[in-house]
mmCIF file of C-alpha atoms and ligand atoms in Angstrom:
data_model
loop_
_atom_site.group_PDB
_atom_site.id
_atom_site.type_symbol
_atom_site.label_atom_id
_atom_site.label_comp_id
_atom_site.label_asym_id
_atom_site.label_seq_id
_atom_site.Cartn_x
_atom_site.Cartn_y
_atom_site.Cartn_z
ATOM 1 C CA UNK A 1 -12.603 -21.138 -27.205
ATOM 2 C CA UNK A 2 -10.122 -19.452 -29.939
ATOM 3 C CA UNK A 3 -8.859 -16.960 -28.065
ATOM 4 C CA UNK A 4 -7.839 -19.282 -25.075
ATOM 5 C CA UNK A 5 -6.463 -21.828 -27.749
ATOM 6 C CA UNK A 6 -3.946 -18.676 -28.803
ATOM 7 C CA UNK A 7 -2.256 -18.529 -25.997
ATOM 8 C CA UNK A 8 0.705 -19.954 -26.055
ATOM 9 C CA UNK A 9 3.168 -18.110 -24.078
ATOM 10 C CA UNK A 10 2.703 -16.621 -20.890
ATOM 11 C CA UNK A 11 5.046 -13.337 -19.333
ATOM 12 C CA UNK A 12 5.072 -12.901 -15.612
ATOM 13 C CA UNK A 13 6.524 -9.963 -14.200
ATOM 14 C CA UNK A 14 8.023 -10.285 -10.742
ATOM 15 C CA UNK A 15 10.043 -13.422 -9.672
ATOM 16 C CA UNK A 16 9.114 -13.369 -6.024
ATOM 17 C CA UNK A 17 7.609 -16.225 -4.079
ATOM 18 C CA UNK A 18 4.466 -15.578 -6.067
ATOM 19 C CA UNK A 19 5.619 -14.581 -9.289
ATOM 20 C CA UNK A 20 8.229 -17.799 -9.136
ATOM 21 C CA UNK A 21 4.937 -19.926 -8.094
ATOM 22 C CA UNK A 22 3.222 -19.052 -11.267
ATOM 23 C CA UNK A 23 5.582 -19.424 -13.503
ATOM 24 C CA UNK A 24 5.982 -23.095 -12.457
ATOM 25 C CA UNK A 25 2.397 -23.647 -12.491
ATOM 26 C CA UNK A 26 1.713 -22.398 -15.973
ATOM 27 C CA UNK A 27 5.242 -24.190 -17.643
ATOM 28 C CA UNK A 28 4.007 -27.316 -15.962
ATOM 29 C CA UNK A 29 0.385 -27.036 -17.551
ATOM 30 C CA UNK A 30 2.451 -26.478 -21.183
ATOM 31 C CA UNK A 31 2.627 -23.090 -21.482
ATOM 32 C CA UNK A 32 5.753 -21.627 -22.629
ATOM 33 C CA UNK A 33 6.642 -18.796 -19.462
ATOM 34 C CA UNK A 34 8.838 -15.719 -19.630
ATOM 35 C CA UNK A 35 10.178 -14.396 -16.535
ATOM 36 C CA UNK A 36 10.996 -10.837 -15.814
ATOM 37 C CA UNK A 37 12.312 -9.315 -12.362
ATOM 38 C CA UNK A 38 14.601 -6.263 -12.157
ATOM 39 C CA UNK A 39 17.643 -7.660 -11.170
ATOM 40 C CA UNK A 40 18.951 -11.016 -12.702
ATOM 41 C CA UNK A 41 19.862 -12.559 -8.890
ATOM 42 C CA UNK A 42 16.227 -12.534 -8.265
ATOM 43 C CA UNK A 43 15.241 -14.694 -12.069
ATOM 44 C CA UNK A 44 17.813 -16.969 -10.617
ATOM 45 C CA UNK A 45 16.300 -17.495 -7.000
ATOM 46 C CA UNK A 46 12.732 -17.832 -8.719
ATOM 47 C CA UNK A 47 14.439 -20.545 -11.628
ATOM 48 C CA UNK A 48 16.431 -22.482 -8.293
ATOM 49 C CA UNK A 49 12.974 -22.853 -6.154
ATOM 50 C CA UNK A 50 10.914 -23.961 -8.764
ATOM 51 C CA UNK A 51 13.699 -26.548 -9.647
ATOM 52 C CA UNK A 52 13.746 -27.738 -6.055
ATOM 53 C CA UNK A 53 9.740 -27.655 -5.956
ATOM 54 C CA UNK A 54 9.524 -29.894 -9.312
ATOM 55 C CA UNK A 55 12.710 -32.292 -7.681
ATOM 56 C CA UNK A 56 10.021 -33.165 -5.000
ATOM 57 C CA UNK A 57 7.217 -33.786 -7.481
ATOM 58 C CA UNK A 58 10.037 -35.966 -9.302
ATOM 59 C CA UNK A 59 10.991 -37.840 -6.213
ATOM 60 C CA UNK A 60 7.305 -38.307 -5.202
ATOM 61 C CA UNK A 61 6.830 -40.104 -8.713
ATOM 62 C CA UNK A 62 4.290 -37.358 -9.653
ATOM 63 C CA UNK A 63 6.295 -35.727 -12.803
ATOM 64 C CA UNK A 64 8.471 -38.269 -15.080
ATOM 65 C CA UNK A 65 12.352 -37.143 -15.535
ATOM 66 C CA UNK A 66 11.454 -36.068 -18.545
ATOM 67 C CA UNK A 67 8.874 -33.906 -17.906
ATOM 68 C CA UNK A 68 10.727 -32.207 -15.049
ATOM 69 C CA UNK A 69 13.161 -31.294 -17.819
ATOM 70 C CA UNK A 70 10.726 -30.614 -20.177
ATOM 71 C CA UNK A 71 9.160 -28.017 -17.777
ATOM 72 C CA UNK A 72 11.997 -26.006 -16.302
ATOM 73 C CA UNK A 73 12.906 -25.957 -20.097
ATOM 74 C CA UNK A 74 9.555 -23.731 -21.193
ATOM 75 C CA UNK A 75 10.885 -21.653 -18.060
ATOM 76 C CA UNK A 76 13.058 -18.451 -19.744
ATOM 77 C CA UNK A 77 13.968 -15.368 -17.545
ATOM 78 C CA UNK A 78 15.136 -11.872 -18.210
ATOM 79 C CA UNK A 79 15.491 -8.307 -16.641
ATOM 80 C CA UNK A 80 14.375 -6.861 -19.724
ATOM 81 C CA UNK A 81 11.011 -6.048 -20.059
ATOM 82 C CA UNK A 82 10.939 -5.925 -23.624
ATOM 83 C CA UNK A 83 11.087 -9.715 -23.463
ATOM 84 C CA UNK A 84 7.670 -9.944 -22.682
ATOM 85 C CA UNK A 85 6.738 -8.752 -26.377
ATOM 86 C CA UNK A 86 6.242 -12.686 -27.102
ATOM 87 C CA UNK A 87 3.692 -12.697 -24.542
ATOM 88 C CA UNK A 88 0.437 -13.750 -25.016
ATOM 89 C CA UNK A 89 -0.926 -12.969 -21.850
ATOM 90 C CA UNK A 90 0.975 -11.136 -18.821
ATOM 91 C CA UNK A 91 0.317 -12.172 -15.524
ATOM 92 C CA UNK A 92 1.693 -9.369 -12.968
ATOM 93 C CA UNK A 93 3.376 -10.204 -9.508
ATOM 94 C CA UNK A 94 5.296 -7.588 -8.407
ATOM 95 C CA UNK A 95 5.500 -5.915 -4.682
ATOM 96 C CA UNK A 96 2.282 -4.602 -3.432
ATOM 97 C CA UNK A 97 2.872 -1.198 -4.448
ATOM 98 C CA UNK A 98 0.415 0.737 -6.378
ATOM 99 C CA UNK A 99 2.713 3.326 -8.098
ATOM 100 C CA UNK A 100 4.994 0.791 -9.181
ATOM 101 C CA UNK A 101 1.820 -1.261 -10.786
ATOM 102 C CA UNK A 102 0.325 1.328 -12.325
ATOM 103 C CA UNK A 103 3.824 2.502 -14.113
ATOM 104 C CA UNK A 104 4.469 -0.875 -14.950
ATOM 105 C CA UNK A 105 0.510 -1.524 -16.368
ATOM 106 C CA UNK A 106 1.024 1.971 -18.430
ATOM 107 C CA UNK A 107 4.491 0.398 -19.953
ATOM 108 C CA UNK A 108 2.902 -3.064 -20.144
ATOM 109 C CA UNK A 109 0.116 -0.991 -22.129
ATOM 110 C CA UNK A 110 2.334 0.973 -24.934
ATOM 111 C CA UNK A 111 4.302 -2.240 -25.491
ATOM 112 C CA UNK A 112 2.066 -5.226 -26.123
ATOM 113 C CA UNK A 113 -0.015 -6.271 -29.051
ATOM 114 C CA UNK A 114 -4.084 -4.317 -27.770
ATOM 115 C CA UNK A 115 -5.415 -7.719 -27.642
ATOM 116 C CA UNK A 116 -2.754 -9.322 -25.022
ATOM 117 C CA UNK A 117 -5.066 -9.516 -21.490
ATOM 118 C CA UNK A 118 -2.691 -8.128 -18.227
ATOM 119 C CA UNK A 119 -3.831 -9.919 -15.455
ATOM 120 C CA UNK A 120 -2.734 -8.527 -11.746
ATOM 121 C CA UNK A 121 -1.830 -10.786 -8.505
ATOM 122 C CA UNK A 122 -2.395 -7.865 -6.395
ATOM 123 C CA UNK A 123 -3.626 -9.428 -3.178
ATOM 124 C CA UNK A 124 -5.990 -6.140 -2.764
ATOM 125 C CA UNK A 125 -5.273 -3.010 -4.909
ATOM 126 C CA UNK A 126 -8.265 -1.989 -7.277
ATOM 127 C CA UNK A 127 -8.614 -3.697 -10.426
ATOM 128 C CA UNK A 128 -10.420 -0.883 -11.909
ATOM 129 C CA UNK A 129 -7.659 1.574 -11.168
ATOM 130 C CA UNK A 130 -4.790 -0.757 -12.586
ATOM 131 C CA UNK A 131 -6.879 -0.622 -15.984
ATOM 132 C CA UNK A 132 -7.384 2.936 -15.708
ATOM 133 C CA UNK A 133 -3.254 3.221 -16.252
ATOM 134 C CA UNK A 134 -4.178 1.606 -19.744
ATOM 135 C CA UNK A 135 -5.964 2.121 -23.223
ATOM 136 C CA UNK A 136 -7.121 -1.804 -22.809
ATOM 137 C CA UNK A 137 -9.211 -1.268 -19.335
ATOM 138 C CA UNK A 138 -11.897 -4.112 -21.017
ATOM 139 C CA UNK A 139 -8.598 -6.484 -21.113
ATOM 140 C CA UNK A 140 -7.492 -5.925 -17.631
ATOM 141 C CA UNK A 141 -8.432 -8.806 -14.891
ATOM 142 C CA UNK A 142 -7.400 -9.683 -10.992
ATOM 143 C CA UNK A 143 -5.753 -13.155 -11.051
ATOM 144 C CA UNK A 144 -5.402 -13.864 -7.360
ATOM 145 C CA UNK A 145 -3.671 -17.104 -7.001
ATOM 146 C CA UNK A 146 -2.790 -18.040 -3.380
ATOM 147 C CA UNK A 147 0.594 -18.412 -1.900
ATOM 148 C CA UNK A 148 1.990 -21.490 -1.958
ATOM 149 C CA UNK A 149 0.373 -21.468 -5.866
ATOM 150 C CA UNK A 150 1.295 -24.906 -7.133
ATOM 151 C CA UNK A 151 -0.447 -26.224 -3.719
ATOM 152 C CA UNK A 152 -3.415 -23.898 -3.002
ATOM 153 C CA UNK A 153 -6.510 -24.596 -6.034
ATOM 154 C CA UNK A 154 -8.211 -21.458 -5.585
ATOM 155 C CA UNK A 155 -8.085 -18.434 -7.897
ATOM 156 C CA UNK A 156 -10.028 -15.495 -7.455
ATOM 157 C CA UNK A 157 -11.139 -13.705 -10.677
ATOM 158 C CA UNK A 158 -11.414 -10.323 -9.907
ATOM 159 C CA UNK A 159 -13.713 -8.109 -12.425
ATOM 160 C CA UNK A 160 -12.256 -4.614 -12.853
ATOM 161 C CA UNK A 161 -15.486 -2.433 -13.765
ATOM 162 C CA UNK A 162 -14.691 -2.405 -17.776
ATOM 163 C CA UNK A 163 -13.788 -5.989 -17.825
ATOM 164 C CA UNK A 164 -15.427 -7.650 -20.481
ATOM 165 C CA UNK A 165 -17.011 -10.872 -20.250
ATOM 166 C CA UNK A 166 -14.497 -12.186 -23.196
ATOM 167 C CA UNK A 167 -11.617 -11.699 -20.866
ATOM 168 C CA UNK A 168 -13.549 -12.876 -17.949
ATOM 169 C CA UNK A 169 -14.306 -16.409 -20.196
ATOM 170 C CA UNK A 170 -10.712 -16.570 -21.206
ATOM 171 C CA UNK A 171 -8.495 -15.896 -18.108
ATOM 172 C CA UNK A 172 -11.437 -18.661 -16.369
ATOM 173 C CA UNK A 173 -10.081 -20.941 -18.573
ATOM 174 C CA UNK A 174 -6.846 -20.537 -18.624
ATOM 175 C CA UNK A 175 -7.369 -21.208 -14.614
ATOM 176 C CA UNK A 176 -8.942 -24.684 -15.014
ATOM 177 C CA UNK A 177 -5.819 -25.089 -17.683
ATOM 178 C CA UNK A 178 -4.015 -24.489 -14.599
ATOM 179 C CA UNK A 179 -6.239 -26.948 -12.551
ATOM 180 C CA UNK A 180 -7.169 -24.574 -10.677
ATOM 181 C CA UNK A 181 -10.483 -23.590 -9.344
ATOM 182 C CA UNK A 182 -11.345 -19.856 -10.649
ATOM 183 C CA UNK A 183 -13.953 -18.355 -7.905
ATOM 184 C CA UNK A 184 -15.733 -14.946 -9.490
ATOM 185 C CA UNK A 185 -15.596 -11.616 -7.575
ATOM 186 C CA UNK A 186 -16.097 -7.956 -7.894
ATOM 187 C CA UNK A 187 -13.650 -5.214 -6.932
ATOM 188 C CA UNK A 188 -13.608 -3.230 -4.253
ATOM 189 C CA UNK A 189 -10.485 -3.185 -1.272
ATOM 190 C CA UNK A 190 -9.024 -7.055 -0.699
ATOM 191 C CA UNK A 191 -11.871 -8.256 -2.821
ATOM 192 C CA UNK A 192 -13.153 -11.309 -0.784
ATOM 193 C CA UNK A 193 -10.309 -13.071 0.351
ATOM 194 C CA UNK A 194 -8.754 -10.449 2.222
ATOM 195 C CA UNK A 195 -11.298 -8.472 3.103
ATOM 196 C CA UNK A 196 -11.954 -11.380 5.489
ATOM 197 C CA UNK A 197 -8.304 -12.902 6.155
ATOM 198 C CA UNK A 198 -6.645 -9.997 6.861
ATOM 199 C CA UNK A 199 -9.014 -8.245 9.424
ATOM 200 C CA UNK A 200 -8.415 -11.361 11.666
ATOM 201 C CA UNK A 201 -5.079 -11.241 10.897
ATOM 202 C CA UNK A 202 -4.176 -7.689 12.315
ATOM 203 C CA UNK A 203 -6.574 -8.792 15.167
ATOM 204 C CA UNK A 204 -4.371 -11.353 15.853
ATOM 205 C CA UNK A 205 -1.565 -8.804 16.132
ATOM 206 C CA UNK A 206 -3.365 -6.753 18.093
ATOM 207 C CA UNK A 207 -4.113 -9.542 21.013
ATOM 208 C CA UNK A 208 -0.086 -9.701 21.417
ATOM 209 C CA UNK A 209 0.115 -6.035 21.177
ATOM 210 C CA UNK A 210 -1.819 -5.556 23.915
ATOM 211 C CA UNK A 211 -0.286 -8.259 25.865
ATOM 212 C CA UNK A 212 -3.619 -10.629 26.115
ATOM 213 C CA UNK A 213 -1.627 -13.525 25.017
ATOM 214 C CA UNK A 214 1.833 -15.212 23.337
ATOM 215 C CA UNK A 215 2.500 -15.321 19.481
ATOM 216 C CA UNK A 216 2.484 -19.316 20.504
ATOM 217 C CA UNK A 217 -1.211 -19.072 22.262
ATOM 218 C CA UNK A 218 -2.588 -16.964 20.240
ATOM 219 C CA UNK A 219 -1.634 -19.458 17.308
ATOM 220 C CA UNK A 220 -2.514 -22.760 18.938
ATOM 221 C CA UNK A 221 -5.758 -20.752 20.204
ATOM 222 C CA UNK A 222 -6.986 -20.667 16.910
ATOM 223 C CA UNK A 223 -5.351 -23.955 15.851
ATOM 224 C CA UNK A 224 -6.716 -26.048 18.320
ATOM 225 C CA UNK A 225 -10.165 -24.004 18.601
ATOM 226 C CA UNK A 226 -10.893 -22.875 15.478
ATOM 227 C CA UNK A 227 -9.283 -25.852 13.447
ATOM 228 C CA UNK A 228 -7.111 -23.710 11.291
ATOM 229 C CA UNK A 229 -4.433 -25.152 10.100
ATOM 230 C CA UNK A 230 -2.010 -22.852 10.947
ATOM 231 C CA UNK A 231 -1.998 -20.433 13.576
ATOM 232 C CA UNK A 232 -2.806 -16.554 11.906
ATOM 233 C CA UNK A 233 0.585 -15.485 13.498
ATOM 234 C CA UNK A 234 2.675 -17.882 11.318
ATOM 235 C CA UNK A 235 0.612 -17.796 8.010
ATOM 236 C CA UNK A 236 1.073 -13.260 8.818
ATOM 237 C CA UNK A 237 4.715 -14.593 8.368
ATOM 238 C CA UNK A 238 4.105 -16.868 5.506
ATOM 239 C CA UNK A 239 2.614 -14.370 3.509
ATOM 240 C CA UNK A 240 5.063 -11.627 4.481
ATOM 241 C CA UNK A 241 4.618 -8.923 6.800
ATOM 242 C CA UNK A 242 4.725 -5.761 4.251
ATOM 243 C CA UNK A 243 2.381 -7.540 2.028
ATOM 244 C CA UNK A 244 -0.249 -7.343 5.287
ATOM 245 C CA UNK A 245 0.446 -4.303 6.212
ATOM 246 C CA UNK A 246 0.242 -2.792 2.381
ATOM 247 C CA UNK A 247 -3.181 -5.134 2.659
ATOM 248 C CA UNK A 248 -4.290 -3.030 5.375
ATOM 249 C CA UNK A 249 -3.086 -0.127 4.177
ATOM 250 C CA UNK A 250 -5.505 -0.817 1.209
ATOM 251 C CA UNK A 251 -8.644 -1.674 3.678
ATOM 252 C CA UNK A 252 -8.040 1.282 5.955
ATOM 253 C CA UNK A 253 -7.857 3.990 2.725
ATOM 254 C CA UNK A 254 -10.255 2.315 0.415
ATOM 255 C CA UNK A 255 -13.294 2.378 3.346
ATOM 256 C CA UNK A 256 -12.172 5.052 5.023
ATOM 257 C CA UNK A 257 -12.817 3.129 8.328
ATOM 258 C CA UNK A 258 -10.740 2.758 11.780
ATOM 259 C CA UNK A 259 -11.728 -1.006 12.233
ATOM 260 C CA UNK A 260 -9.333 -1.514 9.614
ATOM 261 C CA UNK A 261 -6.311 0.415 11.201
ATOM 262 C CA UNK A 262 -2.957 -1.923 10.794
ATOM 263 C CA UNK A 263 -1.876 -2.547 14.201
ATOM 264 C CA UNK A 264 1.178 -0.297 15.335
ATOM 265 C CA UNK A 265 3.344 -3.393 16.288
ATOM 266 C CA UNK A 266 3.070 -4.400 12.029
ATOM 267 C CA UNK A 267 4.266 -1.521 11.703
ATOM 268 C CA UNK A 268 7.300 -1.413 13.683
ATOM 269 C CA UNK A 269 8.015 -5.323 12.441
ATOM 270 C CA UNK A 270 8.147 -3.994 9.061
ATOM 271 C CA UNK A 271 10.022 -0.873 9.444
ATOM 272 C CA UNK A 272 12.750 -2.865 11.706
ATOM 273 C CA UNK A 273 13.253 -4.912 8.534
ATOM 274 C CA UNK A 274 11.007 -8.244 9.794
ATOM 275 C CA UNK A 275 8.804 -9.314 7.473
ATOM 276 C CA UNK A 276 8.343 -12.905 8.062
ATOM 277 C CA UNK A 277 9.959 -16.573 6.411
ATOM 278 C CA UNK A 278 11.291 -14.461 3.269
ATOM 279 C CA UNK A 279 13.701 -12.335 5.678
ATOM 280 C CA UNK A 280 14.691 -14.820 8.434
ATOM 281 C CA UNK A 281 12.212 -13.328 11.432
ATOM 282 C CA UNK A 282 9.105 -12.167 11.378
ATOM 283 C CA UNK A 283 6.502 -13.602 15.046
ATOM 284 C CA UNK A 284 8.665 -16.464 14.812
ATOM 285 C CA UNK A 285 12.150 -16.690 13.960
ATOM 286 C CA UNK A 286 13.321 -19.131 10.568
HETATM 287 N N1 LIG B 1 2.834 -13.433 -0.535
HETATM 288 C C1 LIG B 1 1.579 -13.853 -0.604
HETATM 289 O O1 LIG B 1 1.145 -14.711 0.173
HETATM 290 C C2 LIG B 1 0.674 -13.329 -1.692
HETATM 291 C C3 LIG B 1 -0.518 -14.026 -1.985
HETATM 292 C C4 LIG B 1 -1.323 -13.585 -3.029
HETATM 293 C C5 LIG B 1 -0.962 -12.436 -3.744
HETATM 294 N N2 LIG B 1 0.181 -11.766 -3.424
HETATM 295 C C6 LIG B 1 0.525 -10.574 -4.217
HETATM 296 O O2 LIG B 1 1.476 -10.950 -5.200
HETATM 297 C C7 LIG B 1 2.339 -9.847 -5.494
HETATM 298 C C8 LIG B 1 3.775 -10.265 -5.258
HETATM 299 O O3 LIG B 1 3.922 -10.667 -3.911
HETATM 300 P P1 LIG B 1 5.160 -11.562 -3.434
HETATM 301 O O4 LIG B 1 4.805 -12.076 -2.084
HETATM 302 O O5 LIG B 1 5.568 -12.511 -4.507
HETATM 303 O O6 LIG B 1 6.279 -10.420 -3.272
HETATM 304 P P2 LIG B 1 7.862 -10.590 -3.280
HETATM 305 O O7 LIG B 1 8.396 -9.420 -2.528
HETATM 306 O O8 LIG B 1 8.272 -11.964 -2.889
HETATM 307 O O9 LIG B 1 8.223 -10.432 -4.859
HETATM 308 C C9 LIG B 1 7.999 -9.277 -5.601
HETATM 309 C C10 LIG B 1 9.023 -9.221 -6.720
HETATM 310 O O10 LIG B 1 8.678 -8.177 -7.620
HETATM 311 C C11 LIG B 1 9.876 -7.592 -8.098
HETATM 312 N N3 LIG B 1 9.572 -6.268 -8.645
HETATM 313 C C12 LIG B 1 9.242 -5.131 -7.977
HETATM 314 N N4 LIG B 1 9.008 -4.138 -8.853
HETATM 315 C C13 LIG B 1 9.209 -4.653 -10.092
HETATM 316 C C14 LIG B 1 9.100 -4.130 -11.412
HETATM 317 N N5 LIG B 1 8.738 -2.868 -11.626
HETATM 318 N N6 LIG B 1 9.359 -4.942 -12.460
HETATM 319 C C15 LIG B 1 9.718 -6.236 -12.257
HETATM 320 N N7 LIG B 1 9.818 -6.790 -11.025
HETATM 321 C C16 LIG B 1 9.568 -6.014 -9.964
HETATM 322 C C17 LIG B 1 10.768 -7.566 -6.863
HETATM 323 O O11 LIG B 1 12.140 -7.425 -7.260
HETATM 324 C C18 LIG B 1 10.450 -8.912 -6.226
HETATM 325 O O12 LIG B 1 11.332 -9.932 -6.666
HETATM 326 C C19 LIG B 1 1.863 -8.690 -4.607
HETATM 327 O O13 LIG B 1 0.968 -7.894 -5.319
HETATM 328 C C20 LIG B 1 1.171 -9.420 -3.463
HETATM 329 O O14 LIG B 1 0.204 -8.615 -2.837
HETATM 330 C C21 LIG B 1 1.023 -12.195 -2.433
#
């Protein structure tokens, strides 16, 4: 396909843990990556962890010296967004945040060439509304890797409702260029994924809320039961407390339904600051 065979570099806005996941993933499949967060602290977390994540892939004989050189190489950052004008396609991963994505779509929009394709992270915010912030709605897509992204092989495709099939065909492709395994949904609130992890997640919370059980028993109960393979306690903290409550947020506004009310103790764990591994305590302290 042409238009997949043009793409040569790739921008990705937001140098998080997902954001800094990507960006590894694509400069390891070839691609040449741009970086941009807001503050340059934050390019240089994302540049350190992918170095330590390709030193293990090194020392586990997967990657040659050369290539791990090679790859953090076609890695460049910035905190200027104008740096993404050599992008060929933008992948965005910034906070959960729907203002903040639709400003940054809108910008994203008056500054790139109309045929670039911005694909969104978002772990649940609409598709269809991120496109609405632009004049390229047909070139708009959900690109929902999974967190940690150079381990997990899923990606769910998320079609905004003016996504054409031509960007459909070439962000699909550009996931198996990944190697990764592109699944196909609609959008609505939490698309698939989500809509079905996070429910059970804020359940979870819920069963220590109410005092039925410990964050420990509660994770070994589904552990041990269900054969998860990681209690939904510690993967809530994994994935980072204020992106499940802005998750649930997203569920409880987009149905309109109280099943999907966050649980008041998510709440007060991410007001008091605790949102999980990324700041030190979270159920379980790191
Ligand atoms: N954490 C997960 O497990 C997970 C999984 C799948 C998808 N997601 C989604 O990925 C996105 C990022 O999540 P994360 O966990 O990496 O968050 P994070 O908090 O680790 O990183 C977000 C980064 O975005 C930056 N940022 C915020 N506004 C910005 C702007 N306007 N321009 C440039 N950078 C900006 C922040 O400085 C921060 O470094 C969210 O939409 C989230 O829902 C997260």
């Amino acid at each position: 396909m042409k238009e997949l065979e043009r793409i040569k570099n790739i921008g990705v806005v937001g140098a998080g843990t997902m954001g800094a996941g990507i960006a590894q993933v694509a400069a390891r499949a070839g691609f040449l990556v741009i970086l941009h967060d807001v503050r340059e602290e934050l390019n240089e977390h994302a540049k350190h962890s992918i170095s330590n994540n390709l030193r293990l892939e090194l020392e586990k004989d997967r990657i040659s010296d050369g290539e791990y050189k090679k790859i953090l190489k076609r890695i460049t950052t910035s905190t200027d967004l104008k740096a993404l004008l050599e992008a060929d396609l933008v992948i965005e991963a910034i906070s959960e945040n729907l203002a903040k994505k639709m400003e940054l779509f809108s910008n994203l929009d008056s500054m790139l060439r109309p045929e670039v394709i911005l694909a969104s992270n978002t772990s649940s915010i609409s598709i269809t509304k991120l496109a609405a912030a632009t004049a390229r709605p047909d070139r708009v897509i959900g690109m929902h890797f999974m967190n940690p992204v150079p381990i997990m092989k899923l990606i769910e495709l998320i079609r905004g409702i003016s996504t054409s099939d031509v960007t459909f065909k070439i962000v699909k492709g550009l996931s198996e260029k990944f190697g990764k395994v592109a699944i196909e949904v609609n959008d609505g609130p939490g698309f698939v994924s989500n809509r079905i992890l996070m429910p059970m997640i804020n359940e979870a919370i819920f069963t220590v809320y109410e005092n039925l059980a410990t964050v420990q028993s509660v994770d070994e109960i589904m552990k041990l039961g269900m054969r998860h393979p990681m209690g939904p306690l510690q993967l809530a903290d994994f994935i980072g407390l204020d992106v499940c409550l802005a998750i649930m947020n997203v569920l409880y506004e987009g149905f309109n339904d109280p099943k999907y009310r966050p649980c008041p103790l998510l709440k007060k764990y991410v007001d008091a600051g605790w949102l999980g591994c990324k700041s030190g305590r979270g159920f379980y302290q790191y």
